[in-house]
Structure formats: structure tokens, C-alpha cells
Amino acid sequence: MKDFSNLLENLLCQPARNGKLALLVDYLNRTPDPDRGYSLAALCGDLVLDEVKPGLLRALIEERADPILFRLSYDFVGDLSETIALMWEPGEAAEPPGLAQIVESMRAMSKAEARRRLPGWLDTLDGTGRWALLKLVTGALRVGVSTGLAKQALSQWSGVAQTEIEEVWHGFAPPYLPLFAWLSGAAARPSACDALCFHSPMLAHPIDDADFERLEPGDFKAEWKWDGIRVQLKGRSGAGARLFSRSGDDISAAFPELVASSGEGLDLLPLPASGERAGVRGGGVSPDVVRKASGVHGHPLVFAGGLDGELVALEPGKTGLEAVASFSTLQQRLNRKTISAAMLARIPVAIIAYDLLFAADASGENWTDVRPLPFLERRRLLEQAVAKADDPRLLLSPLLSFEHWDALAAQRAVSAEHPSVEGVMLKRKASPYIAGRPKGEWFKWKRDAHLLDCVVMYAQRGHGKRASLYSDYTFGLWSGDALLPVGKAYFGFTDAELAQLDRFVRQNTVQKFGPVREVVHASDNGLVLEIAFEGVQVSPRHKSGYAMRFPRINRIRRDKRPAEADQLEALAKLAR
Amino acid sequence: MRPQDLAVLRPEGLFCPPGDFLIDPLRPAARAVITHGHSDHARPGHDEVICTEATAAIMQARLGERAAGRFSTLRYGEKVRIGEVDVTLVPAGHVLGSAQVLLEWRGLRIVFSGDYKRDADPTCAPFEPVRCHVFITEATFGLPVFRRPPPGDELEKLRLSMARAPERWHVVGAYALGKAQRLVAEIRAAGDDRAIAMHGAAIKICELYQNFGAKLGALEPASAESTKSSAPGLVICPPSALQDRWSQKFGDAVRGMASGWMQIKGRARQRNVELPLILSDHADWPALQQTILDTGAEEIWITHGQEDALMRWCDLRGLFARPLNLHGYEGEEAE
């Protein structure tokens, strides 16, 4: 545990990507199985130990410390695990538990057992160890390591190309023993092609003006960039089907009308109760509901092979691409623990397919990995597969025809009118399907963000690195004489701008509500921020009735008085 | 006879009516007792300053002509009558020359601690607890989260990092008065006598410390020439210089910071510190508690810092405590 906690602490303090990489490689070099696998899983968020919730941690510390002293400490530190790790008075010296021991016990434990065991572990660990343990069991490491960085470290450590690692990565569960056996040269490359498992998707680069000069329009195909959630569907006759989110979470249970995940006897693989990281939960769907849902279409979607596409909501009673509804409609299907039959009927979903990873033969039992084929070839196979499924829930993403970039720009401009399209995608005709974000193959050309000038109304302290700064801002737009909040943003500014904003908040506070400060926001006194955002949702939770999607601070408009900020009407127009 | 007859808060600082003097006043005063040389406590422009010899020397070095009209220096433990009050300076263990102020008047004893710590420090006399009725304490680190590791652990972190990355300079931010010298002295005490490069802002104070007997070994000015001519080693500079252009001449250096705030990981990240060293010249939470108990005081006044939590702790112990809300003392925040 000591090595793991030191690694976490060093990663946290290491600002440079290369520095982090060196720390990881060094750790992999001197750490045996299964600790290295568990560490990697924890860093990538692939280790779900969800028995310990913040509430339980609070209860533990309040049994040992005065609640007021705890609250004052937490307010100061701004991070629950760290506060408790620092406040915890060490117990008698004893051998601290190892990483594997902790992970394996936690996986086997009930909530009540976890609660009983945790204090004993905390007693034997030092401060950094307590911090690391609490970060580990709550699953919120936040030390600046992405899955991409972890794979890069694996590649650097083993000398195996990252793309090769990407291909098999998702076939294994922590502590990834077959993966490490392969990478350390002890075993042959494991095969991940046959399982109903997730494969890292191919990602696109944002396009910039210089790219258009360099790229030849004739080398590319274009499609709409759909505004849903990216999914991967894998199905095999006799083995059922599974639906994955972009990050590899199994979200089958949340979409029972697409993938029969329980009660139908189709699925031979045990399903992990995951999906939480994608914000999608579907643990509580009863077989009855599934049967009813399947009843809508008569049967679950039958598809053999592996495809890449966008999950979207449809307007009930309509079919085809015309029926695709906005992201805010789809969002009502996400983040749910249970899905009612009424919800399934009210918000039907479909997959818009845009790429094929595995092609099935006529029996649907055997697959070919088609990822090395050029895009156009995969596209042809995809069209066949979609035609074969012949199901209104599986749509084909249409190709856009264009001869030069200006023609495509015109189509992209028109797309702004469509609520479920957020721009266009460019895919090189010859591109193989490469996991990760390879250079020069795929590009996304998003619609420009919307901009509105808003007035800061409230501010709240941030967490972690920003715990001592007012870094979360609620802002509003004018509705008559009143400002109504329309969103909250906590990024988009530089450190220097953050210091300015923090100073403004401290010097212009008119009232405090716990951690929240109300700042001056009169028509002639206050601060205007130019907010960039992707869209707008009707939101009954906001007094204004609207909420911005992905708002961020684009600029601080010191040159504008609050009276010159935008009207709520401007936002309402975008919501239509 | 009430405690507030002997010490009372005024806008310019804590005033002692029967002695007609202020302690660490925020504005120029006719007569001021100064606990130590940090600029928030030792301000310029007083007519008469009463302090230890080392504090007087530090004030003269930092403030020059403006330091004071005249100095009356006291040895630790030497009792002097000012007006009706007996005043004694007692070691506070904070920085060289730092003192607590013991006020005795008609049988009533009040101790003003100034800033203090309980850890051993090779550059100054160790804190001595004094029994008193009212103890006036700081609370810079007055939260239960501040339980510091032994200073030796932190020095070991620095040593290890330098051994692991000998090709990189280690630039460590440390307050120019006190922390910088303590850091050097601790490194010397651990047997490391390699030359240490010192930022210009701290060099004069280092010489002053050496004149008072501190063993700081070989120090060099951290100039552009020294970075080119010698192999990478340790550089000590004020925290503000860490993010300055100044520190860029050391290239891809390991940036460290020696401060009590480094205990909070968010603070370390905020300052882009790769090597946080938890080292402070202020009492941590257990030391604040221990000290309050050691003084046997019935009443605790809290000058500055995280007073809410220390108030709460006193409350839970059945001790009467009140905050003085002395704004103007920065504690370690300014570092």
C-alpha cells in the first residue's frame, strides 16, 4: 500500500505529462502482480468498489471527532477523503494491509462489513496511506491520470505498441493478469476478438482552419455529427448482445428494448453491475418491464457483429432519421436506476450506426475483425449488416455528398437548425479503424458554440486544487428588471483570470449562504461574463425555465456594464 | 482587577494600560514591545522598541534607519519594570530572537505568545511554556487537519528527491527570515555540507544568523553565473520567486516549497509545487493544544488564524476562549 500511496501522491504533485509517465513506468517496473494491475485499474477508474459512499465516511469521522471541528476542517481542505485522512488520529502500530488485500476484501464485502473494517485499516496506515485508501475506496482518485496515459505507460514499460494494447485492453478485468503476462513476455498475445467485450473506439481530432489547406476533399467522406451518446453494440447468435458506452461501461440494462439483458435467457455472459461512471444505471429493470418493452417491437434488436454508433432518442410514433430527437430528450433516459414501461414507450431510442468493427458470417456465430480494412470497405459491410438486421431501431448514418469544403460548410451551417446534429464528421476513405485518436484520419467539425453575455450572481468555492478560491459561478440573464440564473460554469478561464474572478467575488460579496456567496449584480454594478455553450434545455429546476448545456466562461467582459448583458429571450429563442 | 485592565485590544494592536505600551502594534507607537522580526509584527516607525537583541538586529537589517527611534534590548528571562508592569521575554521557538511576552501586574499574569512552535529548531532557542492566567495565542494552523510529520521525514523527502534527480536543480521556496535559515541548518545538522545557493533576499539574514552562531555552512548567491558554473544542487528562494522569471534560469527544476500549508494537497497543486515539504515555524494543532494546557491558563485569547476551531476545542475542554480578530497579522498565509 505504501508504494501505491506514494505513487498517488507523486502523480498528484507532478504537473507534467512526461513526469507522470515516468512515475508510472517506474512503478510498473518494480511492482508485481496483482498490485500493478489493481493500481492501474484504480487510476483508470476501472475498479468499482462502490460500498463506500461519502455519507459513510462522514459517519466514521463523526464517531471519532467533534462534528463541528470536522465541518470547519472540511470547509478548509475542500476534499472529504483528505480531510478525514488528515484528521484521523492514528491507532496502535500494526502491519498495514496491502493493496491487493484491500481491493479483494472490498470486493467481497457488504456495506456493513466495509464499514466495520475501514477504521482498522485507517488505524494502521500513515497519513498518505489513509488518504490513498479513502481515495481508492470512494473511487475518486483524481490525480490526473487518464486511461490514455495509463496505456501509454504500459506501452513504454513493455515496448509493445499502444495500438496493440488498445485492441485487447477491454477484454480483461482487473488485475489484468493475462494482459501483464503478455506484456512481460511470459505469454502470447491474448485474443479479445471473440468475447462480447468492449473495444476502445476511434476518436476524431477537432479540425482547424489550417487543416482545410492541407487536406484533399476527395480523400474524405462526411457524415452528420449526431448529438447523442456514442455506443458500441456487440451481438452474437447464441451469446446475446451487449451495449457499451464510449468509456466501456456496459449500459445494456438501461436500454432493455435494444438489448435483452435479463429475463430473456439470451445472454450467456454474466453482466457486471457497472454503468455508473457513464451516469447510466440500469440495475433495477424487472423482466416484466423488459417483456413489455420488447412487446413494443415484438422482440429485442437482433444484430450479429460489432458496430460503432450513436444512441439517440426518437419522437414517439415517428420513424427514421426524421424522428431523431434532441439530446435533452435522450437525457431523460440516462442517469436512471429503474426504467418504467411508460418511460420506454414515451422515449423510444435507436442506434444510428456509422462504423463496423466486426463482421458476422451468415450464421451470426463467427466474426471477422474488419478494423484493419479501409473506411469505405467497412462502410459497405456496415450497410449490409444494417440491411440484414432490418429494424427501425438500427439506422444508418447517411453520407453527405460534397465536392469542396465550402459546400460542406454550407451543409454544416444548415445543420445548426437540427436539434440532434452538432456539426459534421470527416473520415478519411482509406482510414483503418484505429483505437485512440490517430492523427490525420478522422476530424470533427463542430457547430460554433453559442455566446451570450451573462451577469455573475453567485459564487462558490471549488474543490481540490481550487478549494481556497471562488471558482464556480452562477450567472443570469435579464428578464425585465430581474436577473434569472441560467447556468453555472467552473472552467474556461486561466489561472490569472481565476485570481481576478476570486478577487471580484471577495470584494463584492453582498450575502453569504453557507459556502455560497451572493455577489453584487445590479444593472450598474457587477461583472459580465461572456458564456459559451453548446445548447439549451428547458429546465423546470431553474427559475428562468432554461439551462445551458456545457456552459463555460469564454471571456471576462470588464468593458460591459451588467445592464448591457443579454436578455433571457435570446436563450429562449435557441430552445425553440 | 480584570485581565482587560492589563491588556486590551485597540485598533492599533494589543495595548497594556498600566505599562502604557503596545505589543506588536500595527501602527507607529511611542513604545512597542516586539515579539519577533517578521514584518507583520515588527513594523517600522516606533519611538522606542523593546525586544531581544537578535530581533533588534533583524529589524535594523530589514528596516534600516526607519526601524525605530531607539531599541531597549532584553535577554530572555530578564525582568524589567515598565510603568507598573513587569515585562519578561521568554523564548517562543519561532525564529531567531522570537519571544513570548510575559506581563505581570498585581499578581495577574498574561502571556502574549506572538508566533511560536514546539518543534526543535537549530537556529533558535526552544519554546518555554510559562504558567499564566491568560494565554494569548496564535492559531495559524488551528485545525485538526494540521498534524505535522516529524521535520526529519520532510528533509528525507528532499534528500531522496535530490538523489533521484541529480541532473535537475531543486528550487525550494522558503520564507526569507527564519524558514530559509532553519532549512539550511537542518540540512547541515543532518551532515550534508554541499554548497547551497541562496536567493539575494535571504543572504543578509543568513549572515546575521551566522553572526548569532547559527551553523549554515557554505552558501553562495544564486546568480546566473552560479547556475552555469556548478552542478545542479539546492537553491533556496522566497516563495514568490518560485513562479517568477527568476527561477527560470534553473531550467527544468524540481520546484519545492517548505511551508505548513503543504500539508493540504490542493495548496501544493495550486502553487504547482512538485515537492511539497511540510515544514512550519508555527505550532500545529497538537502543539496548540499542548501549549494551552502547559500554561495552565483559565482564559485563552486567540489573536489570528483559524480561531473558530481552536475556540471550539477550548469550549469542549471547558476553557473560556475569545477571538481577538487581530487583522494585520498574516501568520504563514503570506509566505
Short mmCIF file of C-alpha atoms in Angstrom, two decimals, chain A residues 336-499:
data_model
loop_
_atom_site.label_atom_id
_atom_site.label_comp_id
_atom_site.label_asym_id
_atom_site.label_seq_id
_atom_site.Cartn_x
_atom_site.Cartn_y
_atom_site.Cartn_z
CA ARG A 336 -31.84 6.34 -14.06
CA LYS A 337 -31.81 3.50 -11.62
CA THR A 338 -35.02 1.98 -12.93
CA ILE A 339 -36.83 2.36 -16.18
CA SER A 340 -40.58 2.19 -16.27
CA ALA A 341 -42.62 0.79 -19.13
CA ALA A 342 -44.16 4.26 -19.52
CA MET A 343 -40.71 5.75 -19.99
CA LEU A 344 -39.81 3.11 -22.57
CA ALA A 345 -42.91 3.96 -24.53
CA ARG A 346 -42.62 7.72 -24.13
CA ILE A 347 -38.97 7.98 -25.13
CA PRO A 348 -38.00 5.23 -27.55
CA VAL A 349 -34.36 5.03 -28.61
CA ALA A 350 -32.44 3.90 -31.64
CA ILE A 351 -28.84 3.46 -32.72
CA ILE A 352 -27.51 5.37 -35.70
CA ALA A 353 -24.74 3.08 -36.96
CA TYR A 354 -21.64 4.63 -38.50
CA ASP A 355 -18.90 2.03 -38.40
CA LEU A 356 -18.34 -1.71 -38.27
CA LEU A 357 -15.63 -3.36 -36.16
CA PHE A 358 -16.56 -7.00 -36.51
CA ALA A 359 -18.50 -8.53 -39.38
CA ALA A 360 -20.50 -11.69 -38.69
CA ASP A 361 -20.92 -14.51 -41.15
CA ALA A 362 -24.34 -15.74 -42.29
CA SER A 363 -24.80 -17.90 -39.17
CA GLY A 364 -24.09 -14.92 -36.92
CA GLU A 365 -21.75 -17.06 -34.85
CA ASN A 366 -18.38 -16.28 -36.41
CA TRP A 367 -16.77 -12.91 -36.62
CA THR A 368 -14.09 -11.30 -38.72
CA ASP A 369 -12.14 -8.36 -37.31
CA VAL A 370 -12.68 -5.78 -40.06
CA ARG A 371 -10.92 -2.92 -38.27
CA PRO A 372 -7.82 -3.10 -40.49
CA LEU A 373 -9.96 -2.54 -43.63
CA PRO A 374 -10.33 0.95 -45.12
CA PHE A 375 -13.32 3.01 -44.04
CA LEU A 376 -15.12 2.69 -47.39
CA GLU A 377 -14.86 -1.08 -47.25
CA ARG A 378 -16.12 -1.21 -43.65
CA ARG A 379 -18.92 1.13 -44.66
CA ARG A 380 -20.04 -1.28 -47.38
CA LEU A 381 -20.10 -4.14 -44.85
CA LEU A 382 -21.93 -1.93 -42.35
CA GLU A 383 -24.64 -1.17 -44.90
CA GLN A 384 -25.09 -4.89 -45.46
CA ALA A 385 -25.25 -5.62 -41.73
CA VAL A 386 -27.80 -2.87 -41.10
CA ALA A 387 -29.88 -4.04 -44.05
CA LYS A 388 -29.76 -7.57 -42.71
CA ALA A 389 -30.95 -6.50 -39.25
CA ASP A 390 -33.79 -4.61 -40.94
CA ASP A 391 -35.02 -2.99 -37.76
CA PRO A 392 -36.32 0.58 -37.17
CA ARG A 393 -34.14 0.73 -34.07
CA LEU A 394 -30.97 0.40 -36.14
CA LEU A 395 -30.49 3.30 -38.53
CA LEU A 396 -27.66 4.08 -40.90
CA SER A 397 -25.82 7.36 -40.62
CA PRO A 398 -26.12 8.87 -44.12
CA LEU A 399 -23.03 10.01 -46.02
CA LEU A 400 -23.06 13.65 -47.10
CA SER A 401 -22.00 14.41 -50.62
CA PHE A 402 -19.72 17.39 -51.22
CA GLU A 403 -17.06 18.32 -53.72
CA HIS A 404 -15.23 21.08 -51.92
CA TRP A 405 -15.03 22.32 -48.34
CA ASP A 406 -17.31 25.31 -48.96
CA ALA A 407 -20.14 23.00 -49.98
CA LEU A 408 -19.69 21.05 -46.79
CA ALA A 409 -19.57 24.27 -44.77
CA ALA A 410 -22.95 25.20 -46.23
CA GLN A 411 -24.43 21.88 -45.13
CA ARG A 412 -22.90 22.30 -41.71
CA ALA A 413 -24.48 25.72 -41.42
CA VAL A 414 -27.88 24.24 -42.25
CA SER A 415 -27.32 21.55 -39.63
CA ALA A 416 -27.46 24.19 -36.95
CA GLU A 417 -31.21 24.11 -37.45
CA HIS A 418 -31.42 20.46 -36.46
CA PRO A 419 -31.54 19.85 -32.71
CA SER A 420 -29.83 16.45 -32.82
CA VAL A 421 -26.91 17.39 -35.06
CA GLU A 422 -23.93 19.23 -33.67
CA GLY A 423 -21.77 19.54 -36.77
CA VAL A 424 -20.15 17.22 -39.28
CA MET A 425 -17.58 14.43 -39.15
CA LEU A 426 -14.87 13.93 -41.76
CA LYS A 427 -13.49 10.44 -42.21
CA ARG A 428 -10.61 9.52 -44.47
CA LYS A 429 -11.82 7.00 -47.03
CA ALA A 430 -8.71 4.88 -46.57
CA SER A 431 -8.59 5.01 -42.76
CA PRO A 432 -8.43 1.75 -40.83
CA TYR A 433 -10.30 1.67 -37.51
CA ILE A 434 -7.59 2.54 -35.00
CA ALA A 435 -8.32 2.64 -31.29
CA GLY A 436 -7.49 6.00 -29.75
CA ARG A 437 -7.09 9.31 -31.56
CA PRO A 438 -4.79 8.72 -34.51
CA LYS A 439 -3.59 11.81 -36.36
CA GLY A 440 -4.98 12.83 -39.73
CA GLU A 441 -7.72 10.19 -40.10
CA TRP A 442 -10.97 11.49 -38.59
CA PHE A 443 -11.95 15.08 -37.89
CA LYS A 444 -14.90 16.65 -36.15
CA TRP A 445 -16.15 19.99 -37.39
CA LYS A 446 -18.48 21.13 -34.70
CA ARG A 447 -21.04 23.83 -34.98
CA ASP A 448 -19.72 27.03 -33.41
CA ALA A 449 -20.67 27.44 -29.78
CA HIS A 450 -23.39 29.92 -28.86
CA LEU A 451 -22.27 33.02 -26.97
CA LEU A 452 -24.23 35.19 -24.56
CA ASP A 453 -23.17 37.89 -22.11
CA CYS A 454 -24.33 36.96 -18.62
CA VAL A 455 -24.05 38.58 -15.20
CA VAL A 456 -22.39 36.78 -12.27
CA MET A 457 -24.87 36.32 -9.43
CA TYR A 458 -23.39 33.75 -7.05
CA ALA A 459 -20.04 32.13 -6.49
CA GLN A 460 -18.94 29.06 -4.65
CA ARG A 461 -15.57 27.69 -3.66
CA GLY A 462 -14.13 24.97 -5.82
CA HIS A 463 -12.74 21.67 -4.71
CA GLY A 464 -9.32 20.07 -4.75
CA LYS A 465 -6.82 22.38 -6.30
CA ARG A 466 -9.27 25.26 -6.14
CA ALA A 467 -10.55 24.68 -2.64
CA SER A 468 -9.49 28.12 -1.45
CA LEU A 469 -10.76 30.01 -4.47
CA TYR A 470 -14.22 31.06 -5.58
CA SER A 471 -14.19 29.22 -8.88
CA ASP A 472 -17.82 28.12 -9.50
CA TYR A 473 -20.04 30.87 -10.82
CA THR A 474 -23.78 31.03 -11.26
CA PHE A 475 -24.83 33.64 -13.78
CA GLY A 476 -28.06 35.06 -15.09
CA LEU A 477 -29.75 36.86 -17.95
CA TRP A 478 -32.19 39.75 -17.82
CA SER A 479 -35.89 39.13 -17.74
CA GLY A 480 -37.36 42.61 -17.46
CA ASP A 481 -35.68 44.24 -14.45
CA ALA A 482 -34.69 40.96 -12.88
CA LEU A 483 -31.73 38.68 -13.44
CA LEU A 484 -32.63 34.99 -13.57
CA PRO A 485 -29.97 32.26 -13.25
CA VAL A 486 -29.45 30.23 -16.43
CA GLY A 487 -26.36 28.17 -15.63
CA LYS A 488 -23.22 27.54 -13.70
CA ALA A 489 -19.68 27.39 -15.02
CA TYR A 490 -16.41 26.49 -13.43
CA PHE A 491 -13.94 26.39 -16.27
CA GLY A 492 -12.81 28.26 -19.33
CA PHE A 493 -10.52 30.70 -17.55
CA THR A 494 -6.78 30.89 -16.99
CA ASP A 495 -5.23 30.84 -13.51
CA ALA A 496 -4.67 34.58 -13.77
CA GLU A 497 -8.32 35.17 -14.69
CA LEU A 498 -9.38 32.91 -11.84
CA ALA A 499 -7.38 35.08 -9.44
#
